[in-house]
PDB file of C-alpha atoms and ligand atoms in Angstrom:
ATOM      1  CA  UNK A  12      -2.168  37.187 -35.352  1.00  0.00           C
ATOM      2  CA  UNK A  13      -0.874  36.067 -31.956  1.00  0.00           C
ATOM      3  CA  UNK A  14       0.076  38.394 -29.126  1.00  0.00           C
ATOM      4  CA  UNK A  15       3.823  38.405 -28.473  1.00  0.00           C
ATOM      5  CA  UNK A  16       6.611  40.667 -27.209  1.00  0.00           C
ATOM      6  CA  UNK A  17       6.420  42.892 -30.300  1.00  0.00           C
ATOM      7  CA  UNK A  18       2.647  43.204 -29.928  1.00  0.00           C
ATOM      8  CA  UNK A  19       2.898  44.011 -26.190  1.00  0.00           C
ATOM      9  CA  UNK A  20       5.676  46.576 -26.689  1.00  0.00           C
ATOM     10  CA  UNK A  21       3.893  48.336 -29.554  1.00  0.00           C
ATOM     11  CA  UNK A  22       0.546  48.318 -27.752  1.00  0.00           C
ATOM     12  CA  UNK A  23       2.118  50.049 -24.756  1.00  0.00           C
ATOM     13  CA  UNK A  24       3.919  52.623 -26.895  1.00  0.00           C
ATOM     14  CA  UNK A  25       0.691  53.348 -28.796  1.00  0.00           C
ATOM     15  CA  UNK A  26      -1.198  53.836 -25.515  1.00  0.00           C
ATOM     16  CA  UNK A  27       1.498  56.290 -24.409  1.00  0.00           C
ATOM     17  CA  UNK A  28       1.257  58.135 -27.732  1.00  0.00           C
ATOM     18  CA  UNK A  29      -2.528  58.379 -27.452  1.00  0.00           C
ATOM     19  CA  UNK A  30      -2.160  59.953 -24.010  1.00  0.00           C
ATOM     20  CA  UNK A  31       0.473  62.370 -25.300  1.00  0.00           C
ATOM     21  CA  UNK A  32      -1.800  63.428 -28.184  1.00  0.00           C
ATOM     22  CA  UNK A  33      -4.721  64.045 -25.836  1.00  0.00           C
ATOM     23  CA  UNK A  34      -2.564  66.428 -23.857  1.00  0.00           C
ATOM     24  CA  UNK A  35      -1.357  68.196 -27.007  1.00  0.00           C
ATOM     25  CA  UNK A  36      -4.936  68.748 -28.353  1.00  0.00           C
ATOM     26  CA  UNK A  37      -4.054  70.362 -31.667  1.00  0.00           C
ATOM     27  CA  UNK A  38      -6.585  72.017 -33.990  1.00  0.00           C
ATOM     28  CA  UNK A  39      -9.257  71.094 -35.027  1.00  0.00           C
ATOM     29  CA  UNK A  40      -9.636  69.295 -31.666  1.00  0.00           C
ATOM     30  CA  UNK A  41     -12.135  71.111 -29.497  1.00  0.00           C
ATOM     31  CA  UNK A  42     -11.444  68.768 -26.619  1.00  0.00           C
ATOM     32  CA  UNK A  43      -9.237  65.728 -25.990  1.00  0.00           C
ATOM     33  CA  UNK A  44     -12.469  63.662 -26.015  1.00  0.00           C
ATOM     34  CA  UNK A  45     -12.796  64.460 -29.717  1.00  0.00           C
ATOM     35  CA  UNK A  46      -9.568  62.651 -30.541  1.00  0.00           C
ATOM     36  CA  UNK A  47      -9.957  59.629 -32.811  1.00  0.00           C
ATOM     37  CA  UNK A  48      -6.814  57.554 -32.464  1.00  0.00           C
ATOM     38  CA  UNK A  49      -5.845  54.692 -34.782  1.00  0.00           C
ATOM     39  CA  UNK A  50      -7.128  51.235 -33.970  1.00  0.00           C
ATOM     40  CA  UNK A  51      -6.491  47.645 -34.855  1.00  0.00           C
ATOM     41  CA  UNK A  52      -3.612  45.237 -34.694  1.00  0.00           C
ATOM     42  CA  UNK A  53      -0.485  46.913 -33.309  1.00  0.00           C
ATOM     43  CA  UNK A  54       1.730  44.252 -34.893  1.00  0.00           C
ATOM     44  CA  UNK A  55      -0.047  44.754 -38.270  1.00  0.00           C
ATOM     45  CA  UNK A  56       1.869  44.376 -41.523  1.00  0.00           C
ATOM     46  CA  UNK A  57      -0.522  46.871 -43.128  1.00  0.00           C
ATOM     47  CA  UNK A  58      -1.454  50.358 -41.903  1.00  0.00           C
ATOM     48  CA  UNK A  59      -4.330  52.129 -43.647  1.00  0.00           C
ATOM     49  CA  UNK A  60      -4.261  55.901 -43.385  1.00  0.00           C
ATOM     50  CA  UNK A  61      -7.198  58.177 -44.193  1.00  0.00           C
ATOM     51  CA  UNK A  62      -7.744  61.908 -43.959  1.00  0.00           C
ATOM     52  CA  UNK A  63      -9.708  62.859 -40.827  1.00  0.00           C
ATOM     53  CA  UNK A  64     -12.627  61.541 -38.796  1.00  0.00           C
ATOM     54  CA  UNK A  65     -16.187  62.488 -39.720  1.00  0.00           C
ATOM     55  CA  UNK A  66     -19.242  62.779 -37.503  1.00  0.00           C
ATOM     56  CA  UNK A  67     -19.733  59.086 -36.757  1.00  0.00           C
ATOM     57  CA  UNK A  68     -16.035  58.615 -36.055  1.00  0.00           C
ATOM     58  CA  UNK A  69     -16.008  61.603 -33.671  1.00  0.00           C
ATOM     59  CA  UNK A  70     -19.101  60.278 -31.897  1.00  0.00           C
ATOM     60  CA  UNK A  71     -17.780  56.753 -31.522  1.00  0.00           C
ATOM     61  CA  UNK A  72     -14.094  57.649 -31.100  1.00  0.00           C
ATOM     62  CA  UNK A  73     -13.214  55.069 -33.782  1.00  0.00           C
ATOM     63  CA  UNK A  74     -11.798  55.634 -37.298  1.00  0.00           C
ATOM     64  CA  UNK A  75     -13.726  54.658 -40.423  1.00  0.00           C
ATOM     65  CA  UNK A  76     -17.022  53.543 -38.923  1.00  0.00           C
ATOM     66  CA  UNK A  77     -19.360  55.705 -41.053  1.00  0.00           C
ATOM     67  CA  UNK A  78     -20.473  55.059 -44.646  1.00  0.00           C
ATOM     68  CA  UNK A  79     -16.972  55.464 -46.096  1.00  0.00           C
ATOM     69  CA  UNK A  80     -15.629  53.159 -43.413  1.00  0.00           C
ATOM     70  CA  UNK A  81     -18.212  50.525 -44.184  1.00  0.00           C
ATOM     71  CA  UNK A  82     -17.230  50.603 -47.859  1.00  0.00           C
ATOM     72  CA  UNK A  83     -13.563  50.355 -46.889  1.00  0.00           C
ATOM     73  CA  UNK A  84     -14.090  47.480 -44.458  1.00  0.00           C
ATOM     74  CA  UNK A  85     -16.322  45.600 -46.931  1.00  0.00           C
ATOM     75  CA  UNK A  86     -13.833  45.996 -49.796  1.00  0.00           C
ATOM     76  CA  UNK A  87     -10.929  44.905 -47.573  1.00  0.00           C
ATOM     77  CA  UNK A  88     -12.873  41.780 -46.616  1.00  0.00           C
ATOM     78  CA  UNK A  89     -13.672  41.090 -50.296  1.00  0.00           C
ATOM     79  CA  UNK A  90      -9.966  41.426 -51.133  1.00  0.00           C
ATOM     80  CA  UNK A  91      -9.182  38.855 -48.436  1.00  0.00           C
ATOM     81  CA  UNK A  92      -7.521  41.306 -46.048  1.00  0.00           C
ATOM     82  CA  UNK A  93      -8.575  40.321 -42.506  1.00  0.00           C
ATOM     83  CA  UNK A  94      -9.706  43.366 -40.550  1.00  0.00           C
ATOM     84  CA  UNK A  95      -8.161  42.051 -37.367  1.00  0.00           C
ATOM     85  CA  UNK A  96      -4.733  42.130 -39.003  1.00  0.00           C
ATOM     86  CA  UNK A  97      -4.617  45.790 -40.019  1.00  0.00           C
ATOM     87  CA  UNK A  98      -4.136  49.132 -38.311  1.00  0.00           C
ATOM     88  CA  UNK A  99      -6.539  51.891 -39.390  1.00  0.00           C
ATOM     89  CA  UNK A 100      -5.859  55.559 -38.710  1.00  0.00           C
ATOM     90  CA  UNK A 101      -5.972  59.083 -40.099  1.00  0.00           C
ATOM     91  CA  UNK A 102      -3.552  61.932 -40.737  1.00  0.00           C
ATOM     92  CA  UNK A 103      -5.718  64.371 -38.749  1.00  0.00           C
ATOM     93  CA  UNK A 104      -7.094  62.867 -35.543  1.00  0.00           C
ATOM     94  CA  UNK A 105     -10.021  65.225 -34.862  1.00  0.00           C
ATOM     95  CA  UNK A 106     -13.106  65.940 -36.941  1.00  0.00           C
ATOM     96  CA  UNK A 107     -12.784  69.188 -38.938  1.00  0.00           C
ATOM     97  CA  UNK A 108     -16.160  70.939 -39.009  1.00  0.00           C
ATOM     98  CA  UNK A 109     -17.801  73.939 -40.622  1.00  0.00           C
ATOM     99  CA  UNK A 110     -21.247  75.428 -40.105  1.00  0.00           C
ATOM    100  CA  UNK A 111     -23.266  75.201 -43.314  1.00  0.00           C
ATOM    101  CA  UNK A 112     -26.840  76.459 -43.458  1.00  0.00           C
ATOM    102  CA  UNK A 113     -26.926  76.504 -39.661  1.00  0.00           C
ATOM    103  CA  UNK A 114     -25.750  72.882 -39.360  1.00  0.00           C
ATOM    104  CA  UNK A 115     -22.404  71.450 -38.354  1.00  0.00           C
ATOM    105  CA  UNK A 116     -20.885  69.652 -41.345  1.00  0.00           C
ATOM    106  CA  UNK A 117     -17.625  67.858 -42.106  1.00  0.00           C
ATOM    107  CA  UNK A 118     -14.988  69.799 -44.001  1.00  0.00           C
ATOM    108  CA  UNK A 119     -11.591  68.926 -45.451  1.00  0.00           C
ATOM    109  CA  UNK A 120      -8.676  69.562 -43.070  1.00  0.00           C
ATOM    110  CA  UNK A 121      -6.677  72.704 -43.812  1.00  0.00           C
ATOM    111  CA  UNK A 122      -3.052  72.459 -44.931  1.00  0.00           C
ATOM    112  CA  UNK A 123      -2.023  73.842 -41.534  1.00  0.00           C
ATOM    113  CA  UNK A 124      -4.054  71.209 -39.640  1.00  0.00           C
ATOM    114  CA  UNK A 125      -2.569  68.449 -41.791  1.00  0.00           C
ATOM    115  CA  UNK A 126       0.963  69.717 -41.251  1.00  0.00           C
ATOM    116  CA  UNK A 127       0.471  70.023 -37.466  1.00  0.00           C
ATOM    117  CA  UNK A 128      -0.777  66.438 -37.260  1.00  0.00           C
ATOM    118  CA  UNK A 129       1.778  64.876 -39.611  1.00  0.00           C
ATOM    119  CA  UNK A 130       4.585  64.514 -37.006  1.00  0.00           C
ATOM    120  CA  UNK A 131       2.131  62.575 -34.805  1.00  0.00           C
ATOM    121  CA  UNK A 132       1.299  60.240 -37.668  1.00  0.00           C
ATOM    122  CA  UNK A 133       5.012  59.699 -38.221  1.00  0.00           C
ATOM    123  CA  UNK A 134       5.441  58.843 -34.510  1.00  0.00           C
ATOM    124  CA  UNK A 135       2.555  56.379 -34.832  1.00  0.00           C
ATOM    125  CA  UNK A 136       4.140  54.730 -37.896  1.00  0.00           C
ATOM    126  CA  UNK A 137       7.519  54.681 -36.160  1.00  0.00           C
ATOM    127  CA  UNK A 138       5.953  52.506 -33.450  1.00  0.00           C
ATOM    128  CA  UNK A 139       3.972  50.322 -35.841  1.00  0.00           C
ATOM    129  CA  UNK A 140       6.713  49.986 -38.503  1.00  0.00           C
ATOM    130  CA  UNK A 141       4.283  48.318 -40.936  1.00  0.00           C
ATOM    131  CA  UNK A 142       5.990  47.022 -44.081  1.00  0.00           C
ATOM    132  CA  UNK A 143       2.957  48.095 -46.135  1.00  0.00           C
ATOM    133  CA  UNK A 144       0.892  51.277 -45.995  1.00  0.00           C
ATOM    134  CA  UNK A 145      -2.308  52.073 -47.880  1.00  0.00           C
ATOM    135  CA  UNK A 146      -2.933  55.813 -48.253  1.00  0.00           C
ATOM    136  CA  UNK A 147      -6.558  56.764 -48.837  1.00  0.00           C
ATOM    137  CA  UNK A 148      -7.002  59.991 -50.799  1.00  0.00           C
ATOM    138  CA  UNK A 149      -4.779  62.863 -51.788  1.00  0.00           C
ATOM    139  CA  UNK A 150      -4.095  64.201 -48.313  1.00  0.00           C
ATOM    140  CA  UNK A 151      -2.654  60.919 -46.967  1.00  0.00           C
ATOM    141  CA  UNK A 152      -0.820  60.285 -50.254  1.00  0.00           C
ATOM    142  CA  UNK A 153       0.686  63.790 -50.115  1.00  0.00           C
ATOM    143  CA  UNK A 154       1.949  63.188 -46.586  1.00  0.00           C
ATOM    144  CA  UNK A 155       3.162  59.604 -47.059  1.00  0.00           C
ATOM    145  CA  UNK A 156       4.401  59.556 -50.671  1.00  0.00           C
ATOM    146  CA  UNK A 157       5.178  63.058 -51.895  1.00  0.00           C
ATOM    147  CA  UNK A 158       3.702  66.540 -51.888  1.00  0.00           C
ATOM    148  CA  UNK A 159       1.380  67.251 -54.802  1.00  0.00           C
ATOM    149  CA  UNK A 160       0.585  63.544 -55.309  1.00  0.00           C
ATOM    150  CA  UNK A 161      -1.713  63.176 -58.324  1.00  0.00           C
ATOM    151  CA  UNK A 162      -4.325  60.476 -57.814  1.00  0.00           C
ATOM    152  CA  UNK A 163      -5.231  60.452 -61.512  1.00  0.00           C
ATOM    153  CA  UNK A 164      -1.661  59.591 -62.532  1.00  0.00           C
ATOM    154  CA  UNK A 165      -0.057  57.880 -59.541  1.00  0.00           C
ATOM    155  CA  UNK A 166      -2.783  55.765 -57.896  1.00  0.00           C
ATOM    156  CA  UNK A 167      -2.279  52.025 -57.607  1.00  0.00           C
ATOM    157  CA  UNK A 168       1.547  52.143 -57.731  1.00  0.00           C
ATOM    158  CA  UNK A 169       3.998  51.285 -54.958  1.00  0.00           C
ATOM    159  CA  UNK A 170       6.272  54.026 -53.640  1.00  0.00           C
ATOM    160  CA  UNK A 171       8.924  54.073 -50.921  1.00  0.00           C
ATOM    161  CA  UNK A 172       7.383  55.335 -47.689  1.00  0.00           C
ATOM    162  CA  UNK A 173       8.300  56.131 -44.077  1.00  0.00           C
ATOM    163  CA  UNK A 174      10.531  53.630 -42.242  1.00  0.00           C
ATOM    164  CA  UNK A 175      11.312  51.569 -45.342  1.00  0.00           C
ATOM    165  CA  UNK A 176       7.647  50.784 -45.963  1.00  0.00           C
ATOM    166  CA  UNK A 177       6.058  50.391 -49.377  1.00  0.00           C
ATOM    167  CA  UNK A 178       3.084  52.733 -49.838  1.00  0.00           C
ATOM    168  CA  UNK A 179       0.244  52.504 -52.327  1.00  0.00           C
ATOM    169  CA  UNK A 180      -2.389  55.215 -52.637  1.00  0.00           C
ATOM    170  CA  UNK A 181      -5.922  54.774 -53.823  1.00  0.00           C
ATOM    171  CA  UNK A 182      -9.094  56.837 -53.887  1.00  0.00           C
ATOM    172  CA  UNK A 183     -10.585  57.896 -50.599  1.00  0.00           C
ATOM    173  CA  UNK A 184     -13.710  55.749 -50.027  1.00  0.00           C
ATOM    174  CA  UNK A 185     -15.816  58.934 -49.559  1.00  0.00           C
ATOM    175  CA  UNK A 186     -14.814  59.914 -53.103  1.00  0.00           C
ATOM    176  CA  UNK A 187     -15.749  56.423 -54.329  1.00  0.00           C
ATOM    177  CA  UNK A 188     -19.185  56.801 -52.709  1.00  0.00           C
ATOM    178  CA  UNK A 189     -19.769  60.149 -54.418  1.00  0.00           C
ATOM    179  CA  UNK A 190     -19.158  58.783 -57.947  1.00  0.00           C
ATOM    180  CA  UNK A 191     -22.224  57.621 -59.858  1.00  0.00           C
ATOM    181  CA  UNK A 192     -23.051  56.151 -63.271  1.00  0.00           C
ATOM    182  CA  UNK A 193     -20.319  54.784 -65.567  1.00  0.00           C
ATOM    183  CA  UNK A 194     -17.642  56.878 -63.798  1.00  0.00           C
ATOM    184  CA  UNK A 195     -18.762  55.376 -60.472  1.00  0.00           C
ATOM    185  CA  UNK A 196     -18.407  51.851 -61.847  1.00  0.00           C
ATOM    186  CA  UNK A 197     -14.860  52.583 -63.091  1.00  0.00           C
ATOM    187  CA  UNK A 198     -13.805  54.159 -59.791  1.00  0.00           C
ATOM    188  CA  UNK A 199     -15.256  51.292 -57.728  1.00  0.00           C
ATOM    189  CA  UNK A 200     -13.498  48.759 -59.947  1.00  0.00           C
ATOM    190  CA  UNK A 201     -10.132  50.579 -59.567  1.00  0.00           C
ATOM    191  CA  UNK A 202     -10.619  50.848 -55.803  1.00  0.00           C
ATOM    192  CA  UNK A 203     -11.241  47.076 -55.594  1.00  0.00           C
ATOM    193  CA  UNK A 204      -8.240  46.387 -57.849  1.00  0.00           C
ATOM    194  CA  UNK A 205      -5.963  48.554 -55.665  1.00  0.00           C
ATOM    195  CA  UNK A 206      -7.030  46.717 -52.514  1.00  0.00           C
ATOM    196  CA  UNK A 207      -6.492  43.407 -54.317  1.00  0.00           C
ATOM    197  CA  UNK A 208      -2.934  44.565 -55.172  1.00  0.00           C
ATOM    198  CA  UNK A 209      -2.341  45.267 -51.475  1.00  0.00           C
ATOM    199  CA  UNK A 210      -3.742  41.843 -50.571  1.00  0.00           C
ATOM    200  CA  UNK A 211      -1.380  40.198 -53.073  1.00  0.00           C
ATOM    201  CA  UNK A 212       1.605  41.967 -51.535  1.00  0.00           C
ATOM    202  CA  UNK A 213       0.510  41.078 -48.014  1.00  0.00           C
ATOM    203  CA  UNK A 214       1.015  37.408 -48.818  1.00  0.00           C
ATOM    204  CA  UNK A 215       4.318  36.129 -47.395  1.00  0.00           C
ATOM    205  CA  UNK A 216       7.289  37.206 -49.481  1.00  0.00           C
ATOM    206  CA  UNK A 217       9.341  40.357 -50.106  1.00  0.00           C
ATOM    207  CA  UNK A 218       7.296  43.317 -48.945  1.00  0.00           C
ATOM    208  CA  UNK A 219       9.520  46.293 -48.587  1.00  0.00           C
ATOM    209  CA  UNK A 220      10.106  48.731 -51.405  1.00  0.00           C
ATOM    210  CA  UNK A 221      11.086  47.767 -54.085  1.00  0.00           C
ATOM    211  CA  UNK A 222       9.418  44.349 -54.379  1.00  0.00           C
TER     212      UNK A 222
HETATM  213  N1  URA B 316     -12.858  59.586 -43.592  1.00  0.00           N
HETATM  214  C1  URA B 316     -11.588  59.514 -43.167  1.00  0.00           C
HETATM  215  O1  URA B 316     -10.662  59.955 -43.847  1.00  0.00           O
HETATM  216  N2  URA B 316     -11.344  58.954 -41.997  1.00  0.00           N
HETATM  217  C2  URA B 316     -12.292  58.440 -41.223  1.00  0.00           C
HETATM  218  O2  URA B 316     -11.975  57.924 -40.153  1.00  0.00           O
HETATM  219  C3  URA B 316     -13.614  58.511 -41.699  1.00  0.00           C
HETATM  220  C4  URA B 316     -13.890  59.092 -42.878  1.00  0.00           C
END
């Protein structure tokens, strides 16, 4: 994707937003350094939104670089979605932690944390205005599609999303990694099929909801 006026304008606005977020430092951010902002192509036609950074993301300052991220990036590549043409981000921009057996572990964001971060995600999407959004897991689907989203019933379907986008939700890759045996095979196959459906819709043609 070539740089152009849209790319330059969005890149600047995203830089400004990142600075604004660092100053706001909402929970669970312990310091502005812990902020993991979205990354990728600012003129992307697809934004991929996860839940919250984990340890590797917090250490590197980049979203989806740990095991779940590797699965996501590999499956996107298999589906024919070029990584340099997407924007990857999270609802919550700081790693939520809990101490378990004396060790710092990841935990799911609280409802309050998710609701405090949601307006920032909306600002981010307002700048990006991607025609397509992929929501990973229930938290992102609940924010981007509707409250109480049910992955078992509603995954893999297109819904109207913010700023006239079309949003599809699939399993969070961490969930996919946790599934083993026959259930694991089914979940992995559905995850691949959902990303293939996104790839099909990314091809030139009508993108916004409804098709
Ligand atoms: N899980 C997420 O939801 N986001 C990340 O960036 C990494 C793991």
